[in-house]
């Protein structure tokens, strides 16, 4: 049985008690801490930067899964490496305004796992040329910018395509889904081949974080 990775997105955490929230979600069984970085240009929202990632780094040994929803991720990636990121995922869309292959190489050369993400409106074909250069494919199941949106089931086609790619190759990329992930949509995502679940609202709005994480894994 494949181990399902739960990456808790701190965008939905209570930032007035961030270090406590990190400890709580780690004790509740989260595998990764997903850090949603938004610049107000690539997405219509602004979240936090490398300083906050540095604070999170000091608080936990869990892998920090940094999701750059920003323009020019090539220019900023090194600051997140320095802050302690374990993986850095960038967007493939033209609006992210960078040389995708160059940025992925820069991330890997810096000792981080490179990831690539595509928005709901972006066809799977856009990421195909890069699949053998990444460790993580992040399939957005909502349009990025805000937590708490509804899951887009038609994105499962992309998850399936990524799982087929994995089957046809020796190396395996992590297939991560992000946005509107709860017990029900997690099950659907896993069924279609996802092995990493980003969850913000469904964990941090729950009374019992451990129960919420168990439900995501399907052992709820
Ligand atoms: C949306 C972010 C998601 C979000 C998690 O732009 O990329 O990671 O924080 O979404 P929910 O809260 O739906 O789990
Ligand atoms: Zn994210």
PDB file of C-alpha atoms and ligand atoms in Angstrom:
ATOM      1  CA  UNK A   1       0.000   0.000   0.000  1.00  0.00           C
ATOM      2  CA  UNK A   2       1.571   3.286  -1.118  1.00  0.00           C
ATOM      3  CA  UNK A   3       2.375   5.760   1.690  1.00  0.00           C
ATOM      4  CA  UNK A   4       0.242   8.839   1.087  1.00  0.00           C
ATOM      5  CA  UNK A   5       2.075  12.056   1.970  1.00  0.00           C
ATOM      6  CA  UNK A   6       0.030  14.796   3.659  1.00  0.00           C
ATOM      7  CA  UNK A   7       1.502  18.255   3.054  1.00  0.00           C
ATOM      8  CA  UNK A   8      -0.263  20.687   5.401  1.00  0.00           C
ATOM      9  CA  UNK A   9      -0.553  24.152   3.837  1.00  0.00           C
ATOM     10  CA  UNK A  10       0.121  26.815   6.477  1.00  0.00           C
ATOM     11  CA  UNK A  11      -1.732  29.426   4.412  1.00  0.00           C
ATOM     12  CA  UNK A  12      -4.814  28.319   6.391  1.00  0.00           C
ATOM     13  CA  UNK A  13      -3.008  28.275   9.762  1.00  0.00           C
ATOM     14  CA  UNK A  14      -3.531  30.860  12.508  1.00  0.00           C
ATOM     15  CA  UNK A  15      -0.545  33.139  11.825  1.00  0.00           C
ATOM     16  CA  UNK A  16      -0.861  34.762  15.230  1.00  0.00           C
ATOM     17  CA  UNK A  17       0.241  31.380  16.681  1.00  0.00           C
ATOM     18  CA  UNK A  18       2.278  30.055  13.717  1.00  0.00           C
ATOM     19  CA  UNK A  19       4.998  28.164  15.624  1.00  0.00           C
ATOM     20  CA  UNK A  20       2.366  26.497  17.831  1.00  0.00           C
ATOM     21  CA  UNK A  21       0.363  25.537  14.727  1.00  0.00           C
ATOM     22  CA  UNK A  22       3.491  23.991  13.145  1.00  0.00           C
ATOM     23  CA  UNK A  23       4.157  21.908  16.285  1.00  0.00           C
ATOM     24  CA  UNK A  24       0.483  20.882  16.474  1.00  0.00           C
ATOM     25  CA  UNK A  25       0.229  19.743  12.860  1.00  0.00           C
ATOM     26  CA  UNK A  26       3.537  17.875  13.108  1.00  0.00           C
ATOM     27  CA  UNK A  27       2.317  16.018  16.200  1.00  0.00           C
ATOM     28  CA  UNK A  28      -0.941  15.314  14.334  1.00  0.00           C
ATOM     29  CA  UNK A  29       0.987  13.361  11.688  1.00  0.00           C
ATOM     30  CA  UNK A  30       1.602  15.782   8.793  1.00  0.00           C
ATOM     31  CA  UNK A  31       4.506  14.619   6.576  1.00  0.00           C
ATOM     32  CA  UNK A  32       5.474  17.911   4.885  1.00  0.00           C
ATOM     33  CA  UNK A  33       4.787  21.603   5.574  1.00  0.00           C
ATOM     34  CA  UNK A  34       3.489  23.240   2.368  1.00  0.00           C
ATOM     35  CA  UNK A  35       4.433  26.945   2.154  1.00  0.00           C
ATOM     36  CA  UNK A  36       2.275  28.903  -0.300  1.00  0.00           C
ATOM     37  CA  UNK A  37       4.246  31.918  -1.514  1.00  0.00           C
ATOM     38  CA  UNK A  38       2.150  34.511  -3.404  1.00  0.00           C
ATOM     39  CA  UNK A  39       3.443  37.773  -4.884  1.00  0.00           C
ATOM     40  CA  UNK A  40       0.241  39.595  -5.853  1.00  0.00           C
ATOM     41  CA  UNK A  41       1.267  39.478  -9.546  1.00  0.00           C
ATOM     42  CA  UNK A  42       1.192  35.837 -10.641  1.00  0.00           C
ATOM     43  CA  UNK A  43      -1.836  35.359  -8.359  1.00  0.00           C
ATOM     44  CA  UNK A  44      -4.282  37.930  -7.046  1.00  0.00           C
ATOM     45  CA  UNK A  45      -3.102  37.645  -3.430  1.00  0.00           C
ATOM     46  CA  UNK A  46       0.013  38.253  -1.336  1.00  0.00           C
ATOM     47  CA  UNK A  47       1.032  35.756   1.367  1.00  0.00           C
ATOM     48  CA  UNK A  48       4.527  35.552   2.935  1.00  0.00           C
ATOM     49  CA  UNK A  49       8.230  35.370   2.021  1.00  0.00           C
ATOM     50  CA  UNK A  50      11.520  33.619   2.856  1.00  0.00           C
ATOM     51  CA  UNK A  51      11.687  35.132   6.359  1.00  0.00           C
ATOM     52  CA  UNK A  52       8.552  33.234   7.413  1.00  0.00           C
ATOM     53  CA  UNK A  53       9.877  30.058   5.772  1.00  0.00           C
ATOM     54  CA  UNK A  54      13.031  30.547   7.884  1.00  0.00           C
ATOM     55  CA  UNK A  55      10.912  30.736  11.056  1.00  0.00           C
ATOM     56  CA  UNK A  56       9.068  27.552  10.050  1.00  0.00           C
ATOM     57  CA  UNK A  57      12.437  25.863   9.366  1.00  0.00           C
ATOM     58  CA  UNK A  58      13.562  26.530  12.956  1.00  0.00           C
ATOM     59  CA  UNK A  59      10.318  25.046  14.289  1.00  0.00           C
ATOM     60  CA  UNK A  60      10.245  21.666  12.547  1.00  0.00           C
ATOM     61  CA  UNK A  61      12.390  18.961  10.953  1.00  0.00           C
ATOM     62  CA  UNK A  62       9.596  18.101   8.485  1.00  0.00           C
ATOM     63  CA  UNK A  63      10.379  18.709   4.784  1.00  0.00           C
ATOM     64  CA  UNK A  64       9.374  22.227   3.711  1.00  0.00           C
ATOM     65  CA  UNK A  65       7.474  22.027   0.413  1.00  0.00           C
ATOM     66  CA  UNK A  66       7.677  25.577  -0.983  1.00  0.00           C
ATOM     67  CA  UNK A  67       5.124  26.455  -3.681  1.00  0.00           C
ATOM     68  CA  UNK A  68       6.143  29.625  -5.551  1.00  0.00           C
ATOM     69  CA  UNK A  69       3.045  31.220  -7.057  1.00  0.00           C
ATOM     70  CA  UNK A  70       5.140  34.163  -8.175  1.00  0.00           C
ATOM     71  CA  UNK A  71       6.645  35.825 -11.235  1.00  0.00           C
ATOM     72  CA  UNK A  72      10.430  35.341 -11.735  1.00  0.00           C
ATOM     73  CA  UNK A  73      10.827  32.338  -9.421  1.00  0.00           C
ATOM     74  CA  UNK A  74      14.379  32.013 -10.849  1.00  0.00           C
ATOM     75  CA  UNK A  75      15.246  35.322  -9.197  1.00  0.00           C
ATOM     76  CA  UNK A  76      13.831  34.374  -5.763  1.00  0.00           C
ATOM     77  CA  UNK A  77      14.484  30.600  -5.546  1.00  0.00           C
ATOM     78  CA  UNK A  78      17.896  30.975  -3.866  1.00  0.00           C
ATOM     79  CA  UNK A  79      16.347  32.922  -0.948  1.00  0.00           C
ATOM     80  CA  UNK A  80      14.010  29.994  -0.248  1.00  0.00           C
ATOM     81  CA  UNK A  81      16.911  27.530  -0.509  1.00  0.00           C
ATOM     82  CA  UNK A  82      18.728  29.638   2.091  1.00  0.00           C
ATOM     83  CA  UNK A  83      15.581  29.749   4.242  1.00  0.00           C
ATOM     84  CA  UNK A  84      15.638  25.928   4.390  1.00  0.00           C
ATOM     85  CA  UNK A  85      13.276  24.679   1.656  1.00  0.00           C
ATOM     86  CA  UNK A  86      13.513  20.941   0.825  1.00  0.00           C
ATOM     87  CA  UNK A  87      11.488  21.226  -2.390  1.00  0.00           C
ATOM     88  CA  UNK A  88      10.685  24.280  -4.507  1.00  0.00           C
ATOM     89  CA  UNK A  89       7.821  24.144  -6.993  1.00  0.00           C
ATOM     90  CA  UNK A  90       7.465  26.760  -9.713  1.00  0.00           C
ATOM     91  CA  UNK A  91       4.718  27.431 -12.255  1.00  0.00           C
ATOM     92  CA  UNK A  92       4.947  26.539 -15.943  1.00  0.00           C
ATOM     93  CA  UNK A  93       2.610  29.304 -17.157  1.00  0.00           C
ATOM     94  CA  UNK A  94       4.043  32.060 -19.365  1.00  0.00           C
ATOM     95  CA  UNK A  95       2.855  34.610 -16.782  1.00  0.00           C
ATOM     96  CA  UNK A  96       5.485  33.272 -14.334  1.00  0.00           C
ATOM     97  CA  UNK A  97       7.999  34.891 -16.715  1.00  0.00           C
ATOM     98  CA  UNK A  98      11.058  32.588 -16.415  1.00  0.00           C
ATOM     99  CA  UNK A  99      13.006  29.939 -18.337  1.00  0.00           C
ATOM    100  CA  UNK A 100      11.396  26.835 -16.806  1.00  0.00           C
ATOM    101  CA  UNK A 101      14.219  24.406 -17.588  1.00  0.00           C
ATOM    102  CA  UNK A 102      16.856  26.818 -16.272  1.00  0.00           C
ATOM    103  CA  UNK A 103      14.939  27.423 -13.041  1.00  0.00           C
ATOM    104  CA  UNK A 104      14.425  23.697 -12.435  1.00  0.00           C
ATOM    105  CA  UNK A 105      18.166  23.089 -12.927  1.00  0.00           C
ATOM    106  CA  UNK A 106      19.034  25.982 -10.594  1.00  0.00           C
ATOM    107  CA  UNK A 107      16.800  24.461  -7.879  1.00  0.00           C
ATOM    108  CA  UNK A 108      18.295  20.980  -8.252  1.00  0.00           C
ATOM    109  CA  UNK A 109      21.884  22.328  -8.371  1.00  0.00           C
ATOM    110  CA  UNK A 110      21.125  24.117  -5.085  1.00  0.00           C
ATOM    111  CA  UNK A 111      20.332  20.733  -3.485  1.00  0.00           C
ATOM    112  CA  UNK A 112      16.529  21.121  -3.441  1.00  0.00           C
ATOM    113  CA  UNK A 113      13.919  18.876  -5.037  1.00  0.00           C
ATOM    114  CA  UNK A 114      12.514  20.725  -8.130  1.00  0.00           C
ATOM    115  CA  UNK A 115       8.751  20.757  -8.692  1.00  0.00           C
ATOM    116  CA  UNK A 116       6.557  22.085 -11.480  1.00  0.00           C
ATOM    117  CA  UNK A 117       2.939  23.207 -11.153  1.00  0.00           C
ATOM    118  CA  UNK A 118       0.139  23.861 -13.650  1.00  0.00           C
ATOM    119  CA  UNK A 119      -3.099  25.769 -13.098  1.00  0.00           C
ATOM    120  CA  UNK A 120      -6.510  24.320 -13.932  1.00  0.00           C
ATOM    121  CA  UNK A 121      -6.631  26.215 -17.266  1.00  0.00           C
ATOM    122  CA  UNK A 122      -3.166  24.978 -18.311  1.00  0.00           C
ATOM    123  CA  UNK A 123      -3.103  21.799 -20.457  1.00  0.00           C
ATOM    124  CA  UNK A 124      -1.016  18.811 -19.338  1.00  0.00           C
ATOM    125  CA  UNK A 125       1.002  19.117 -22.586  1.00  0.00           C
ATOM    126  CA  UNK A 126       2.675  22.262 -21.156  1.00  0.00           C
ATOM    127  CA  UNK A 127       4.509  20.262 -18.463  1.00  0.00           C
ATOM    128  CA  UNK A 128       5.329  17.134 -20.545  1.00  0.00           C
ATOM    129  CA  UNK A 129       8.702  18.458 -21.814  1.00  0.00           C
ATOM    130  CA  UNK A 130       9.864  18.911 -18.198  1.00  0.00           C
ATOM    131  CA  UNK A 131       8.658  15.714 -16.506  1.00  0.00           C
ATOM    132  CA  UNK A 132      12.082  14.064 -16.623  1.00  0.00           C
ATOM    133  CA  UNK A 133      13.616  17.142 -14.961  1.00  0.00           C
ATOM    134  CA  UNK A 134      11.384  17.309 -11.878  1.00  0.00           C
ATOM    135  CA  UNK A 135      10.814  15.322  -8.691  1.00  0.00           C
ATOM    136  CA  UNK A 136       7.293  16.681  -8.047  1.00  0.00           C
ATOM    137  CA  UNK A 137       4.367  17.531 -10.345  1.00  0.00           C
ATOM    138  CA  UNK A 138       1.903  19.798  -8.512  1.00  0.00           C
ATOM    139  CA  UNK A 139      -1.542  19.612 -10.147  1.00  0.00           C
ATOM    140  CA  UNK A 140      -3.607  22.611  -9.040  1.00  0.00           C
ATOM    141  CA  UNK A 141      -7.156  21.482  -8.300  1.00  0.00           C
ATOM    142  CA  UNK A 142      -8.238  25.095  -7.733  1.00  0.00           C
ATOM    143  CA  UNK A 143      -7.143  28.332  -9.390  1.00  0.00           C
ATOM    144  CA  UNK A 144      -4.285  29.477  -7.107  1.00  0.00           C
ATOM    145  CA  UNK A 145      -4.548  32.466  -4.818  1.00  0.00           C
ATOM    146  CA  UNK A 146      -6.790  31.473  -1.962  1.00  0.00           C
ATOM    147  CA  UNK A 147      -7.422  28.533   0.338  1.00  0.00           C
ATOM    148  CA  UNK A 148     -10.919  27.200   0.902  1.00  0.00           C
ATOM    149  CA  UNK A 149     -11.998  26.958  -2.768  1.00  0.00           C
ATOM    150  CA  UNK A 150     -13.890  24.007  -4.283  1.00  0.00           C
ATOM    151  CA  UNK A 151     -12.012  21.106  -5.851  1.00  0.00           C
ATOM    152  CA  UNK A 152     -12.128  20.824  -9.662  1.00  0.00           C
ATOM    153  CA  UNK A 153     -12.705  17.087 -10.411  1.00  0.00           C
ATOM    154  CA  UNK A 154     -11.828  17.477 -14.101  1.00  0.00           C
ATOM    155  CA  UNK A 155      -8.203  17.918 -12.965  1.00  0.00           C
ATOM    156  CA  UNK A 156      -8.089  14.155 -12.310  1.00  0.00           C
ATOM    157  CA  UNK A 157      -7.356  13.710 -16.055  1.00  0.00           C
ATOM    158  CA  UNK A 158      -3.975  15.381 -15.470  1.00  0.00           C
ATOM    159  CA  UNK A 159      -3.276  13.248 -12.383  1.00  0.00           C
ATOM    160  CA  UNK A 160      -4.019  10.136 -14.481  1.00  0.00           C
ATOM    161  CA  UNK A 161      -1.694  11.312 -17.258  1.00  0.00           C
ATOM    162  CA  UNK A 162       1.108  11.848 -14.732  1.00  0.00           C
ATOM    163  CA  UNK A 163       0.512   8.386 -13.220  1.00  0.00           C
ATOM    164  CA  UNK A 164       0.697   6.869 -16.732  1.00  0.00           C
ATOM    165  CA  UNK A 165       3.977   8.702 -17.310  1.00  0.00           C
ATOM    166  CA  UNK A 166       5.316   7.234 -14.066  1.00  0.00           C
ATOM    167  CA  UNK A 167       4.277   3.724 -15.155  1.00  0.00           C
ATOM    168  CA  UNK A 168       6.126   4.080 -18.478  1.00  0.00           C
ATOM    169  CA  UNK A 169       9.371   5.184 -16.787  1.00  0.00           C
ATOM    170  CA  UNK A 170      11.709   3.730 -14.192  1.00  0.00           C
ATOM    171  CA  UNK A 171      11.915   6.938 -12.151  1.00  0.00           C
ATOM    172  CA  UNK A 172       8.816   8.063 -10.297  1.00  0.00           C
ATOM    173  CA  UNK A 173       7.763  11.669  -9.781  1.00  0.00           C
ATOM    174  CA  UNK A 174       5.621  12.617  -6.793  1.00  0.00           C
ATOM    175  CA  UNK A 175       2.122  13.535  -8.000  1.00  0.00           C
ATOM    176  CA  UNK A 176       0.804  16.254  -5.705  1.00  0.00           C
ATOM    177  CA  UNK A 177      -2.703  17.792  -5.692  1.00  0.00           C
ATOM    178  CA  UNK A 178      -3.420  21.191  -4.219  1.00  0.00           C
ATOM    179  CA  UNK A 179      -6.650  22.992  -3.411  1.00  0.00           C
ATOM    180  CA  UNK A 180      -9.961  21.834  -1.935  1.00  0.00           C
ATOM    181  CA  UNK A 181      -8.477  18.566  -0.663  1.00  0.00           C
ATOM    182  CA  UNK A 182     -10.648  16.908   1.999  1.00  0.00           C
ATOM    183  CA  UNK A 183     -11.434  13.259   2.853  1.00  0.00           C
ATOM    184  CA  UNK A 184     -13.625  12.823  -0.236  1.00  0.00           C
ATOM    185  CA  UNK A 185     -11.474  14.618  -2.820  1.00  0.00           C
ATOM    186  CA  UNK A 186      -8.342  13.008  -1.345  1.00  0.00           C
ATOM    187  CA  UNK A 187      -9.812   9.568  -2.043  1.00  0.00           C
ATOM    188  CA  UNK A 188     -10.591  10.554  -5.642  1.00  0.00           C
ATOM    189  CA  UNK A 189      -7.081  11.971  -6.113  1.00  0.00           C
ATOM    190  CA  UNK A 190      -5.409   8.850  -4.685  1.00  0.00           C
ATOM    191  CA  UNK A 191      -7.617   6.620  -6.866  1.00  0.00           C
ATOM    192  CA  UNK A 192      -6.345   8.513  -9.936  1.00  0.00           C
ATOM    193  CA  UNK A 193      -2.701   8.262  -8.921  1.00  0.00           C
ATOM    194  CA  UNK A 194      -1.828  11.168  -6.593  1.00  0.00           C
ATOM    195  CA  UNK A 195       0.503  10.344  -3.695  1.00  0.00           C
ATOM    196  CA  UNK A 196       0.941  13.795  -2.118  1.00  0.00           C
ATOM    197  CA  UNK A 197      -2.043  15.744  -0.766  1.00  0.00           C
ATOM    198  CA  UNK A 198      -1.837  19.465   0.035  1.00  0.00           C
ATOM    199  CA  UNK A 199      -4.446  20.405   2.606  1.00  0.00           C
ATOM    200  CA  UNK A 200      -4.897  23.738   4.349  1.00  0.00           C
ATOM    201  CA  UNK A 201      -8.524  24.398   5.215  1.00  0.00           C
ATOM    202  CA  UNK A 202      -9.490  20.766   5.833  1.00  0.00           C
ATOM    203  CA  UNK A 203      -6.769  20.482   8.483  1.00  0.00           C
ATOM    204  CA  UNK A 204      -6.494  23.901  10.113  1.00  0.00           C
ATOM    205  CA  UNK A 205     -10.266  24.431  10.305  1.00  0.00           C
ATOM    206  CA  UNK A 206     -10.737  21.011  11.916  1.00  0.00           C
ATOM    207  CA  UNK A 207     -11.143  20.619  15.687  1.00  0.00           C
ATOM    208  CA  UNK A 208      -8.907  17.561  15.691  1.00  0.00           C
ATOM    209  CA  UNK A 209      -5.901  17.853  13.340  1.00  0.00           C
ATOM    210  CA  UNK A 210      -4.924  14.187  13.822  1.00  0.00           C
ATOM    211  CA  UNK A 211      -8.411  12.996  12.843  1.00  0.00           C
ATOM    212  CA  UNK A 212      -8.428  15.327   9.810  1.00  0.00           C
ATOM    213  CA  UNK A 213      -5.066  13.956   8.622  1.00  0.00           C
ATOM    214  CA  UNK A 214      -6.160  10.345   9.183  1.00  0.00           C
ATOM    215  CA  UNK A 215      -9.288  10.999   7.097  1.00  0.00           C
ATOM    216  CA  UNK A 216      -7.171  12.454   4.286  1.00  0.00           C
ATOM    217  CA  UNK A 217      -4.994   9.362   4.251  1.00  0.00           C
ATOM    218  CA  UNK A 218      -8.103   7.278   4.006  1.00  0.00           C
ATOM    219  CA  UNK A 219      -7.506   5.541   7.254  1.00  0.00           C
ATOM    220  CA  UNK A 220     -10.040   7.851   8.906  1.00  0.00           C
TER     221      UNK A 220
HETATM  222  C1  LIG B   1      -4.092  27.959  -3.188  1.00  0.00           C
HETATM  223  C2  LIG B   1      -2.920  27.282  -2.491  1.00  0.00           C
HETATM  224  C3  LIG B   1      -3.355  26.025  -1.770  1.00  0.00           C
HETATM  225  C4  LIG B   1      -4.178  26.331  -0.565  1.00  0.00           C
HETATM  226  C5  LIG B   1      -4.676  25.040   0.042  1.00  0.00           C
HETATM  227  O1  LIG B   1      -3.596  28.947  -4.014  1.00  0.00           O
HETATM  228  O2  LIG B   1      -1.967  26.904  -3.447  1.00  0.00           O
HETATM  229  O3  LIG B   1      -2.199  25.300  -1.317  1.00  0.00           O
HETATM  230  O4  LIG B   1      -3.469  27.003   0.387  1.00  0.00           O
HETATM  231  O5  LIG B   1      -5.962  25.065  -0.238  1.00  0.00           O
HETATM  232  P1  LIG B   1      -7.088  24.506   0.755  1.00  0.00           P
HETATM  233  O6  LIG B   1      -7.226  25.474   1.871  1.00  0.00           O
HETATM  234  O7  LIG B   1      -8.272  24.413  -0.138  1.00  0.00           O
HETATM  235  O8  LIG B   1      -6.573  23.166   1.235  1.00  0.00           O
HETATM  236 ZN1  LIG B   2       0.001  25.424  -2.717  1.00  0.00          ZN
END
